[in-house]
Amino acid sequence: MSDKSFLDWPFFDARHRELAATLEEWCAANLPVDHSDVDAACRGLVAALGAGGWLEHSGGSLDVRTLCLIRETLARHDGLADFAFAMQGLGMGAVSLFGTEEKRRWLEKTRKGEAISAFALTEPGSGSDVAATKTVAEKVQGGWRLSGEKTWISNGGIADVYVIFARTGEAPGARGLSAFLMPANVAGLSVVERLEGIARHPLARLRLDGVELPDGALIGKPGEGFKLAMSVLDVFRSTVGAAALGFARRALDEALARVQARRIQGQALAELQMVQGHLADMALKVDAAALLIYRAAWTKDQGAARVTREAAMAKLYATEAAQEVIDLAVQLHGGDGVRHGSKVEELYREIRALRIYEGASDVQRVVIARSILPKEAL
Ligand SMILES: Cc1cc2nc3c(=O)[nH]c(=O)nc-3n(C[C@H](O)[C@H](O)[C@H](O)COP(=O)(O)OP(=O)(O)OC[C@H]3O[C@@H](n4cnc5c(N)ncnc54)[C@H](O)[C@@H]3O)c2cc1C
């Protein structure tokens, strides 16, 4: 049983504690699922999370503490369940925050698990460097025509709806981008490649070849795409940290069970002082990550306009610390730790991409440094 004492921290209300307990029961009854067909598994998870009412929290009024609690709990049970939940929120994040009534009809579907959503920003030539976005949206009579390529798109190939970022040219670089809501069945959109990561999730490279969208597809105003994407990431970045925290808690649980069961030189591994030292380091990193994550989430929920620094610290620390915790858990499992199919081996593969997407670790370091240096020093 994972440590739940953090739920008594002042960051949480009674409703958060109740939600965590109910979700724990739901997870015990429904997870993990079979991952052998990853597309089918994701579709099934979205439907199950929708039927369970959990996706109601993924859009509309976004309570970041709730999002983080759900992500850390799902990640602790099944990384793919966390992925399915997270993408319903991230995919529709721009619509939750800035969507008009008409666009929010999609939100009703994604919140019931009846439609799958995706967030399409990255391109082959622009990941961290969003200003280099090349996909173009050209104004035509009654709408927009989009052409370009997007890659590393989670849910690419199985999504029913995409929020896509394209250059509309109001200003150079990042200030000339806009966001559009794009149903997956539009003419001119194709999946050119399905990508296989070290943790298997639905991922794809997409091509837009003269995709025509109506004026109403624009989210916010022309040229606001970067601002909008950053506002969405401001909410969801802490939740990436929360998923990492869920993986780390599970790794610690697995390690604790292993060191008590495994006997070496006539005693339990847990009795060796050096092993206890490793366990202490792991527990310390888990608690420190949780403090940073729920500090960021609480601050946002109190109405802070932006939590850029807090969210960057939470994401950076929690993902890096989780990698270290999981690595130690693998080490304490010996050969069984690297055996394909063992839980810690799965966690070892699941954690890696979290240090890269939604702002790589070094990008978070840049964000934090910029937030503490005076403007004239930059
Ligand atoms: C599993 C997975 C799922 C993804 N899902 C999505 C999705 O749903 N939607 C989407 O739009 N994108 C998605 N991405 C893409 C992801 O956001 C990008 O991979 C990420 O932004 C990094 O971009 P890049 O891969 O082009 O790496 P690059 O931008 O080339 O960066 C490579 C490395 O360069 C260094 N670096 C970059 N910039 C700086 C800097 N300013 N200062 C110092 N060092 C720097 C860092 O070490 C960084 O890791 C996903 C990626 C993965 C791996």
PDB file of C-alpha atoms in Angstrom, residues 9-248:
ATOM      1  CA  TRP A   9      -1.233  18.235   3.704  1.00  0.00           C
ATOM      2  CA  PRO A  10      -2.971  21.619   3.723  1.00  0.00           C
ATOM      3  CA  PHE A  11      -2.908  21.709  -0.098  1.00  0.00           C
ATOM      4  CA  PHE A  12      -5.972  19.438  -0.151  1.00  0.00           C
ATOM      5  CA  ASP A  13      -9.662  19.747   0.698  1.00  0.00           C
ATOM      6  CA  ALA A  14     -11.934  16.924   1.872  1.00  0.00           C
ATOM      7  CA  ARG A  15     -13.207  16.484  -1.724  1.00  0.00           C
ATOM      8  CA  HIS A  16      -9.659  15.671  -2.878  1.00  0.00           C
ATOM      9  CA  ARG A  17      -9.254  13.000  -0.205  1.00  0.00           C
ATOM     10  CA  GLU A  18     -12.621  11.464  -1.128  1.00  0.00           C
ATOM     11  CA  LEU A  19     -11.736  11.491  -4.818  1.00  0.00           C
ATOM     12  CA  ALA A  20      -8.371   9.817  -4.150  1.00  0.00           C
ATOM     13  CA  ALA A  21     -10.032   7.039  -2.135  1.00  0.00           C
ATOM     14  CA  THR A  22     -12.759   6.414  -4.747  1.00  0.00           C
ATOM     15  CA  LEU A  23     -10.247   6.395  -7.599  1.00  0.00           C
ATOM     16  CA  GLU A  24      -8.052   3.940  -5.698  1.00  0.00           C
ATOM     17  CA  GLU A  25     -11.006   1.529  -5.577  1.00  0.00           C
ATOM     18  CA  TRP A  26     -11.757   2.084  -9.267  1.00  0.00           C
ATOM     19  CA  CYS A  27      -8.122   1.388 -10.184  1.00  0.00           C
ATOM     20  CA  ALA A  28      -8.025  -1.791  -8.103  1.00  0.00           C
ATOM     21  CA  ALA A  29     -11.110  -3.046  -9.974  1.00  0.00           C
ATOM     22  CA  ASN A  30     -10.159  -1.913 -13.505  1.00  0.00           C
ATOM     23  CA  LEU A  31      -6.351  -1.765 -13.878  1.00  0.00           C
ATOM     24  CA  PRO A  32      -3.957  -2.756 -15.264  1.00  0.00           C
ATOM     25  CA  VAL A  33      -5.277  -3.537 -18.736  1.00  0.00           C
ATOM     26  CA  ASP A  34      -3.714  -5.714 -21.429  1.00  0.00           C
ATOM     27  CA  HIS A  35      -1.318  -3.522 -23.477  1.00  0.00           C
ATOM     28  CA  SER A  36      -0.674  -5.959 -26.332  1.00  0.00           C
ATOM     29  CA  ASP A  37      -2.822  -3.932 -28.771  1.00  0.00           C
ATOM     30  CA  VAL A  38      -2.012  -0.423 -27.657  1.00  0.00           C
ATOM     31  CA  ASP A  39      -4.655   1.317 -29.806  1.00  0.00           C
ATOM     32  CA  ALA A  40      -7.424  -0.968 -28.570  1.00  0.00           C
ATOM     33  CA  ALA A  41      -6.155  -0.632 -24.999  1.00  0.00           C
ATOM     34  CA  CYS A  42      -6.270   3.175 -25.216  1.00  0.00           C
ATOM     35  CA  ARG A  43      -9.724   3.231 -26.763  1.00  0.00           C
ATOM     36  CA  GLY A  44     -10.930   0.871 -24.035  1.00  0.00           C
ATOM     37  CA  LEU A  45      -9.307   2.960 -21.300  1.00  0.00           C
ATOM     38  CA  VAL A  46     -10.853   6.217 -22.573  1.00  0.00           C
ATOM     39  CA  ALA A  47     -14.283   4.545 -22.654  1.00  0.00           C
ATOM     40  CA  ALA A  48     -13.812   3.038 -19.170  1.00  0.00           C
ATOM     41  CA  LEU A  49     -12.492   6.285 -17.662  1.00  0.00           C
ATOM     42  CA  GLY A  50     -15.437   8.099 -19.272  1.00  0.00           C
ATOM     43  CA  ALA A  51     -17.971   5.587 -17.932  1.00  0.00           C
ATOM     44  CA  GLY A  52     -16.377   5.869 -14.492  1.00  0.00           C
ATOM     45  CA  GLY A  53     -16.891   9.653 -14.590  1.00  0.00           C
ATOM     46  CA  TRP A  54     -13.154  10.383 -14.304  1.00  0.00           C
ATOM     47  CA  LEU A  55     -12.894  12.304 -17.560  1.00  0.00           C
ATOM     48  CA  GLU A  56     -15.361  14.889 -16.233  1.00  0.00           C
ATOM     49  CA  HIS A  57     -12.261  16.265 -14.487  1.00  0.00           C
ATOM     50  CA  SER A  58     -10.239  16.414 -17.729  1.00  0.00           C
ATOM     51  CA  GLY A  59     -11.960  19.448 -19.224  1.00  0.00           C
ATOM     52  CA  GLY A  60     -14.027  22.489 -18.407  1.00  0.00           C
ATOM     53  CA  SER A  61     -13.105  23.895 -15.015  1.00  0.00           C
ATOM     54  CA  LEU A  62      -9.640  22.501 -14.484  1.00  0.00           C
ATOM     55  CA  ASP A  63      -8.815  21.886 -10.820  1.00  0.00           C
ATOM     56  CA  VAL A  64      -5.096  21.211 -11.040  1.00  0.00           C
ATOM     57  CA  ARG A  65      -4.895  19.371  -7.709  1.00  0.00           C
ATOM     58  CA  THR A  66      -7.594  16.987  -8.948  1.00  0.00           C
ATOM     59  CA  LEU A  67      -5.792  16.496 -12.265  1.00  0.00           C
ATOM     60  CA  CYS A  68      -2.542  15.763 -10.419  1.00  0.00           C
ATOM     61  CA  LEU A  69      -4.158  13.346  -7.959  1.00  0.00           C
ATOM     62  CA  ILE A  70      -5.835  11.454 -10.795  1.00  0.00           C
ATOM     63  CA  ARG A  71      -2.633  11.296 -12.845  1.00  0.00           C
ATOM     64  CA  GLU A  72      -0.441  10.133  -9.981  1.00  0.00           C
ATOM     65  CA  THR A  73      -2.959   7.455  -8.961  1.00  0.00           C
ATOM     66  CA  LEU A  74      -3.504   6.156 -12.503  1.00  0.00           C
ATOM     67  CA  ALA A  75       0.249   6.191 -13.229  1.00  0.00           C
ATOM     68  CA  ARG A  76       0.889   4.157 -10.078  1.00  0.00           C
ATOM     69  CA  HIS A  77      -1.493   1.473 -11.378  1.00  0.00           C
ATOM     70  CA  ASP A  78      -1.017   1.589 -15.164  1.00  0.00           C
ATOM     71  CA  GLY A  79       1.007   4.048 -17.267  1.00  0.00           C
ATOM     72  CA  LEU A  80      -1.304   3.669 -20.250  1.00  0.00           C
ATOM     73  CA  ALA A  81      -4.337   4.616 -18.138  1.00  0.00           C
ATOM     74  CA  ASP A  82      -2.531   7.808 -17.120  1.00  0.00           C
ATOM     75  CA  PHE A  83      -1.695   8.480 -20.784  1.00  0.00           C
ATOM     76  CA  ALA A  84      -5.343   7.994 -21.844  1.00  0.00           C
ATOM     77  CA  PHE A  85      -6.578  10.357 -19.118  1.00  0.00           C
ATOM     78  CA  ALA A  86      -3.864  12.969 -19.657  1.00  0.00           C
ATOM     79  CA  MET A  87      -4.415  13.250 -23.391  1.00  0.00           C
ATOM     80  CA  GLN A  88      -8.152  13.882 -22.990  1.00  0.00           C
ATOM     81  CA  GLY A  89      -7.193  16.870 -20.859  1.00  0.00           C
ATOM     82  CA  LEU A  90      -4.170  18.154 -22.798  1.00  0.00           C
ATOM     83  CA  GLY A  91      -5.831  17.562 -26.171  1.00  0.00           C
ATOM     84  CA  MET A  92      -8.851  19.626 -25.212  1.00  0.00           C
ATOM     85  CA  GLY A  93      -6.995  22.013 -22.873  1.00  0.00           C
ATOM     86  CA  ALA A  94      -7.211  24.946 -25.293  1.00  0.00           C
ATOM     87  CA  VAL A  95     -10.948  24.380 -25.703  1.00  0.00           C
ATOM     88  CA  SER A  96     -11.447  24.119 -21.919  1.00  0.00           C
ATOM     89  CA  LEU A  97      -9.647  27.418 -21.392  1.00  0.00           C
ATOM     90  CA  PHE A  98     -10.614  29.416 -24.492  1.00  0.00           C
ATOM     91  CA  GLY A  99     -13.249  27.494 -26.488  1.00  0.00           C
ATOM     92  CA  THR A 100     -16.560  29.005 -27.557  1.00  0.00           C
ATOM     93  CA  GLU A 101     -19.894  27.264 -26.892  1.00  0.00           C
ATOM     94  CA  GLU A 102     -19.835  25.551 -30.294  1.00  0.00           C
ATOM     95  CA  LYS A 103     -16.345  24.080 -29.770  1.00  0.00           C
ATOM     96  CA  ARG A 104     -17.254  22.947 -26.289  1.00  0.00           C
ATOM     97  CA  ARG A 105     -19.567  20.362 -27.871  1.00  0.00           C
ATOM     98  CA  TRP A 106     -16.387  18.346 -28.529  1.00  0.00           C
ATOM     99  CA  LEU A 107     -15.505  18.766 -24.873  1.00  0.00           C
ATOM    100  CA  GLU A 108     -18.785  17.109 -23.891  1.00  0.00           C
ATOM    101  CA  LYS A 109     -17.778  14.081 -25.976  1.00  0.00           C
ATOM    102  CA  THR A 110     -14.195  13.854 -24.718  1.00  0.00           C
ATOM    103  CA  ARG A 111     -15.404  14.180 -21.120  1.00  0.00           C
ATOM    104  CA  LYS A 112     -17.736  11.230 -21.581  1.00  0.00           C
ATOM    105  CA  GLY A 113     -15.040   9.125 -23.250  1.00  0.00           C
ATOM    106  CA  GLU A 114     -16.989   9.159 -26.532  1.00  0.00           C
ATOM    107  CA  ALA A 115     -14.240  10.944 -28.494  1.00  0.00           C
ATOM    108  CA  ILE A 116     -10.426  10.849 -28.245  1.00  0.00           C
ATOM    109  CA  SER A 117      -8.444  14.089 -28.443  1.00  0.00           C
ATOM    110  CA  ALA A 118      -4.873  15.095 -29.312  1.00  0.00           C
ATOM    111  CA  PHE A 119      -2.596  18.145 -29.060  1.00  0.00           C
ATOM    112  CA  ALA A 120      -0.514  18.742 -32.199  1.00  0.00           C
ATOM    113  CA  LEU A 121       2.288  21.281 -31.800  1.00  0.00           C
ATOM    114  CA  THR A 122       5.601  19.480 -32.484  1.00  0.00           C
ATOM    115  CA  GLU A 123       7.015  19.209 -36.026  1.00  0.00           C
ATOM    116  CA  PRO A 124      10.037  17.388 -37.459  1.00  0.00           C
ATOM    117  CA  GLY A 125      11.985  20.688 -37.349  1.00  0.00           C
ATOM    118  CA  SER A 126      10.466  22.247 -34.216  1.00  0.00           C
ATOM    119  CA  GLY A 127      10.072  20.654 -30.810  1.00  0.00           C
ATOM    120  CA  SER A 128      11.523  22.811 -28.046  1.00  0.00           C
ATOM    121  CA  ASP A 129      11.827  25.637 -30.552  1.00  0.00           C
ATOM    122  CA  VAL A 130       8.134  26.362 -31.137  1.00  0.00           C
ATOM    123  CA  ALA A 131       9.048  29.585 -32.966  1.00  0.00           C
ATOM    124  CA  ALA A 132      10.336  27.434 -35.848  1.00  0.00           C
ATOM    125  CA  THR A 133       6.844  26.011 -36.560  1.00  0.00           C
ATOM    126  CA  LYS A 134       6.402  25.638 -40.318  1.00  0.00           C
ATOM    127  CA  THR A 135       2.867  24.278 -40.692  1.00  0.00           C
ATOM    128  CA  VAL A 136       0.988  27.114 -42.320  1.00  0.00           C
ATOM    129  CA  ALA A 137      -2.666  28.175 -42.139  1.00  0.00           C
ATOM    130  CA  GLU A 138      -3.548  30.375 -45.066  1.00  0.00           C
ATOM    131  CA  LYS A 139      -6.690  32.549 -44.932  1.00  0.00           C
ATOM    132  CA  VAL A 140      -9.194  31.613 -47.642  1.00  0.00           C
ATOM    133  CA  GLN A 141     -12.823  32.606 -48.241  1.00  0.00           C
ATOM    134  CA  GLY A 142     -14.840  31.465 -45.191  1.00  0.00           C
ATOM    135  CA  GLY A 143     -11.987  29.697 -43.462  1.00  0.00           C
ATOM    136  CA  TRP A 144      -8.392  28.481 -43.467  1.00  0.00           C
ATOM    137  CA  ARG A 145      -6.272  26.072 -45.516  1.00  0.00           C
ATOM    138  CA  LEU A 146      -3.597  24.188 -43.525  1.00  0.00           C
ATOM    139  CA  SER A 147      -0.498  22.454 -44.879  1.00  0.00           C
ATOM    140  CA  GLY A 148       2.490  20.954 -43.105  1.00  0.00           C
ATOM    141  CA  GLU A 149       3.662  18.100 -40.922  1.00  0.00           C
ATOM    142  CA  LYS A 150       3.297  17.303 -37.214  1.00  0.00           C
ATOM    143  CA  THR A 151       5.195  14.581 -35.396  1.00  0.00           C
ATOM    144  CA  TRP A 152       5.307  12.783 -32.035  1.00  0.00           C
ATOM    145  CA  ILE A 153       1.600  13.370 -31.670  1.00  0.00           C
ATOM    146  CA  SER A 154       0.155  11.316 -28.819  1.00  0.00           C
ATOM    147  CA  ASN A 155      -3.101   9.647 -29.884  1.00  0.00           C
ATOM    148  CA  GLY A 156      -2.085  10.366 -33.495  1.00  0.00           C
ATOM    149  CA  GLY A 157      -3.963   7.831 -35.601  1.00  0.00           C
ATOM    150  CA  ILE A 158      -6.685   7.084 -33.023  1.00  0.00           C
ATOM    151  CA  ALA A 159      -7.824  10.625 -32.150  1.00  0.00           C
ATOM    152  CA  ASP A 160     -11.239  11.882 -33.257  1.00  0.00           C
ATOM    153  CA  VAL A 161     -10.243  15.516 -32.844  1.00  0.00           C
ATOM    154  CA  TYR A 162      -6.980  17.488 -32.818  1.00  0.00           C
ATOM    155  CA  VAL A 163      -6.027  20.934 -31.560  1.00  0.00           C
ATOM    156  CA  ILE A 164      -3.438  21.951 -34.113  1.00  0.00           C
ATOM    157  CA  PHE A 165      -1.017  24.882 -34.133  1.00  0.00           C
ATOM    158  CA  ALA A 166      -0.096  26.577 -37.404  1.00  0.00           C
ATOM    159  CA  ARG A 167       1.594  29.718 -38.659  1.00  0.00           C
ATOM    160  CA  THR A 168      -0.852  32.483 -39.581  1.00  0.00           C
ATOM    161  CA  GLY A 169       1.902  35.107 -39.838  1.00  0.00           C
ATOM    162  CA  GLU A 170       0.697  38.039 -37.693  1.00  0.00           C
ATOM    163  CA  ALA A 171       4.288  38.426 -36.421  1.00  0.00           C
ATOM    164  CA  PRO A 172       7.578  36.563 -36.837  1.00  0.00           C
ATOM    165  CA  GLY A 173       8.417  33.502 -34.723  1.00  0.00           C
ATOM    166  CA  ALA A 174       6.151  32.294 -31.945  1.00  0.00           C
ATOM    167  CA  ARG A 175       3.895  35.342 -32.111  1.00  0.00           C
ATOM    168  CA  GLY A 176       2.650  34.420 -35.581  1.00  0.00           C
ATOM    169  CA  LEU A 177       0.922  31.148 -34.631  1.00  0.00           C
ATOM    170  CA  SER A 178      -2.760  30.256 -34.190  1.00  0.00           C
ATOM    171  CA  ALA A 179      -4.654  27.265 -32.799  1.00  0.00           C
ATOM    172  CA  PHE A 180      -7.391  25.366 -34.633  1.00  0.00           C
ATOM    173  CA  LEU A 181      -9.850  22.652 -33.733  1.00  0.00           C
ATOM    174  CA  MET A 182      -9.605  19.954 -36.408  1.00  0.00           C
ATOM    175  CA  PRO A 183     -11.809  16.833 -36.583  1.00  0.00           C
ATOM    176  CA  ALA A 184      -9.820  13.741 -37.632  1.00  0.00           C
ATOM    177  CA  ASN A 185     -12.071  13.008 -40.609  1.00  0.00           C
ATOM    178  CA  VAL A 186     -11.191  16.171 -42.593  1.00  0.00           C
ATOM    179  CA  ALA A 187      -9.986  15.707 -46.176  1.00  0.00           C
ATOM    180  CA  GLY A 188      -6.213  16.179 -46.563  1.00  0.00           C
ATOM    181  CA  LEU A 189      -5.179  14.845 -43.132  1.00  0.00           C
ATOM    182  CA  SER A 190      -3.162  11.619 -43.200  1.00  0.00           C
ATOM    183  CA  VAL A 191      -1.129   9.536 -40.785  1.00  0.00           C
ATOM    184  CA  VAL A 192       2.207   9.081 -42.550  1.00  0.00           C
ATOM    185  CA  GLU A 193       3.951   7.079 -39.865  1.00  0.00           C
ATOM    186  CA  ARG A 194       3.098   5.376 -36.584  1.00  0.00           C
ATOM    187  CA  LEU A 195       5.979   5.867 -34.104  1.00  0.00           C
ATOM    188  CA  GLU A 196       7.072   3.255 -31.578  1.00  0.00           C
ATOM    189  CA  GLY A 197       8.510   4.634 -28.359  1.00  0.00           C
ATOM    190  CA  ILE A 198      10.315   2.609 -25.673  1.00  0.00           C
ATOM    191  CA  ALA A 199       7.012   2.707 -23.758  1.00  0.00           C
ATOM    192  CA  ARG A 200       4.326   1.754 -26.240  1.00  0.00           C
ATOM    193  CA  HIS A 201       1.682   4.466 -26.632  1.00  0.00           C
ATOM    194  CA  PRO A 202      -0.267   5.512 -29.757  1.00  0.00           C
ATOM    195  CA  LEU A 203       2.025   8.072 -31.462  1.00  0.00           C
ATOM    196  CA  ALA A 204       2.116   9.320 -35.026  1.00  0.00           C
ATOM    197  CA  ARG A 205       3.521  11.669 -37.620  1.00  0.00           C
ATOM    198  CA  LEU A 206       0.749  13.490 -39.465  1.00  0.00           C
ATOM    199  CA  ARG A 207       0.586  15.309 -42.791  1.00  0.00           C
ATOM    200  CA  LEU A 208      -1.803  18.135 -43.578  1.00  0.00           C
ATOM    201  CA  ASP A 209      -2.188  18.615 -47.280  1.00  0.00           C
ATOM    202  CA  GLY A 210      -4.472  21.592 -47.907  1.00  0.00           C
ATOM    203  CA  VAL A 211      -6.826  20.761 -45.016  1.00  0.00           C
ATOM    204  CA  GLU A 212      -9.790  23.172 -45.186  1.00  0.00           C
ATOM    205  CA  LEU A 213     -11.247  24.359 -41.887  1.00  0.00           C
ATOM    206  CA  PRO A 214     -14.092  26.867 -41.373  1.00  0.00           C
ATOM    207  CA  ASP A 215     -13.545  30.236 -39.666  1.00  0.00           C
ATOM    208  CA  GLY A 216     -15.161  28.796 -36.536  1.00  0.00           C
ATOM    209  CA  ALA A 217     -12.283  26.307 -36.151  1.00  0.00           C
ATOM    210  CA  LEU A 218      -9.960  29.057 -34.911  1.00  0.00           C
ATOM    211  CA  ILE A 219      -9.480  28.980 -31.107  1.00  0.00           C
ATOM    212  CA  GLY A 220      -8.941  32.425 -29.618  1.00  0.00           C
ATOM    213  CA  LYS A 221      -7.689  35.130 -31.988  1.00  0.00           C
ATOM    214  CA  PRO A 222      -5.220  34.867 -34.893  1.00  0.00           C
ATOM    215  CA  GLY A 223      -1.665  35.145 -33.552  1.00  0.00           C
ATOM    216  CA  GLU A 224      -2.615  33.932 -30.056  1.00  0.00           C
ATOM    217  CA  GLY A 225      -1.595  30.318 -30.632  1.00  0.00           C
ATOM    218  CA  PHE A 226       1.678  30.406 -28.677  1.00  0.00           C
ATOM    219  CA  LYS A 227       0.101  32.237 -25.723  1.00  0.00           C
ATOM    220  CA  LEU A 228      -2.709  29.717 -25.747  1.00  0.00           C
ATOM    221  CA  ALA A 229      -0.349  26.719 -25.930  1.00  0.00           C
ATOM    222  CA  MET A 230       1.688  28.110 -23.014  1.00  0.00           C
ATOM    223  CA  SER A 231      -1.474  28.658 -20.931  1.00  0.00           C
ATOM    224  CA  VAL A 232      -2.457  25.030 -21.534  1.00  0.00           C
ATOM    225  CA  LEU A 233       1.039  23.832 -20.598  1.00  0.00           C
ATOM    226  CA  ASP A 234       0.937  26.052 -17.500  1.00  0.00           C
ATOM    227  CA  VAL A 235      -1.949  23.886 -16.272  1.00  0.00           C
ATOM    228  CA  PHE A 236      -0.732  20.515 -17.521  1.00  0.00           C
ATOM    229  CA  ARG A 237       3.030  20.735 -16.853  1.00  0.00           C
ATOM    230  CA  SER A 238       2.578  20.069 -13.120  1.00  0.00           C
ATOM    231  CA  THR A 239       0.453  17.063 -14.027  1.00  0.00           C
ATOM    232  CA  VAL A 240       3.379  15.520 -15.953  1.00  0.00           C
ATOM    233  CA  GLY A 241       5.277  15.765 -12.669  1.00  0.00           C
ATOM    234  CA  ALA A 242       2.323  14.066 -10.971  1.00  0.00           C
ATOM    235  CA  ALA A 243       2.456  11.141 -13.417  1.00  0.00           C
ATOM    236  CA  ALA A 244       6.196  10.819 -12.700  1.00  0.00           C
ATOM    237  CA  LEU A 245       5.382  10.854  -8.983  1.00  0.00           C
ATOM    238  CA  GLY A 246       2.923   7.990  -9.497  1.00  0.00           C
ATOM    239  CA  PHE A 247       5.624   5.962 -11.261  1.00  0.00           C
ATOM    240  CA  ALA A 248       8.118   6.762  -8.484  1.00  0.00           C
TER     241      ALA A 248
END
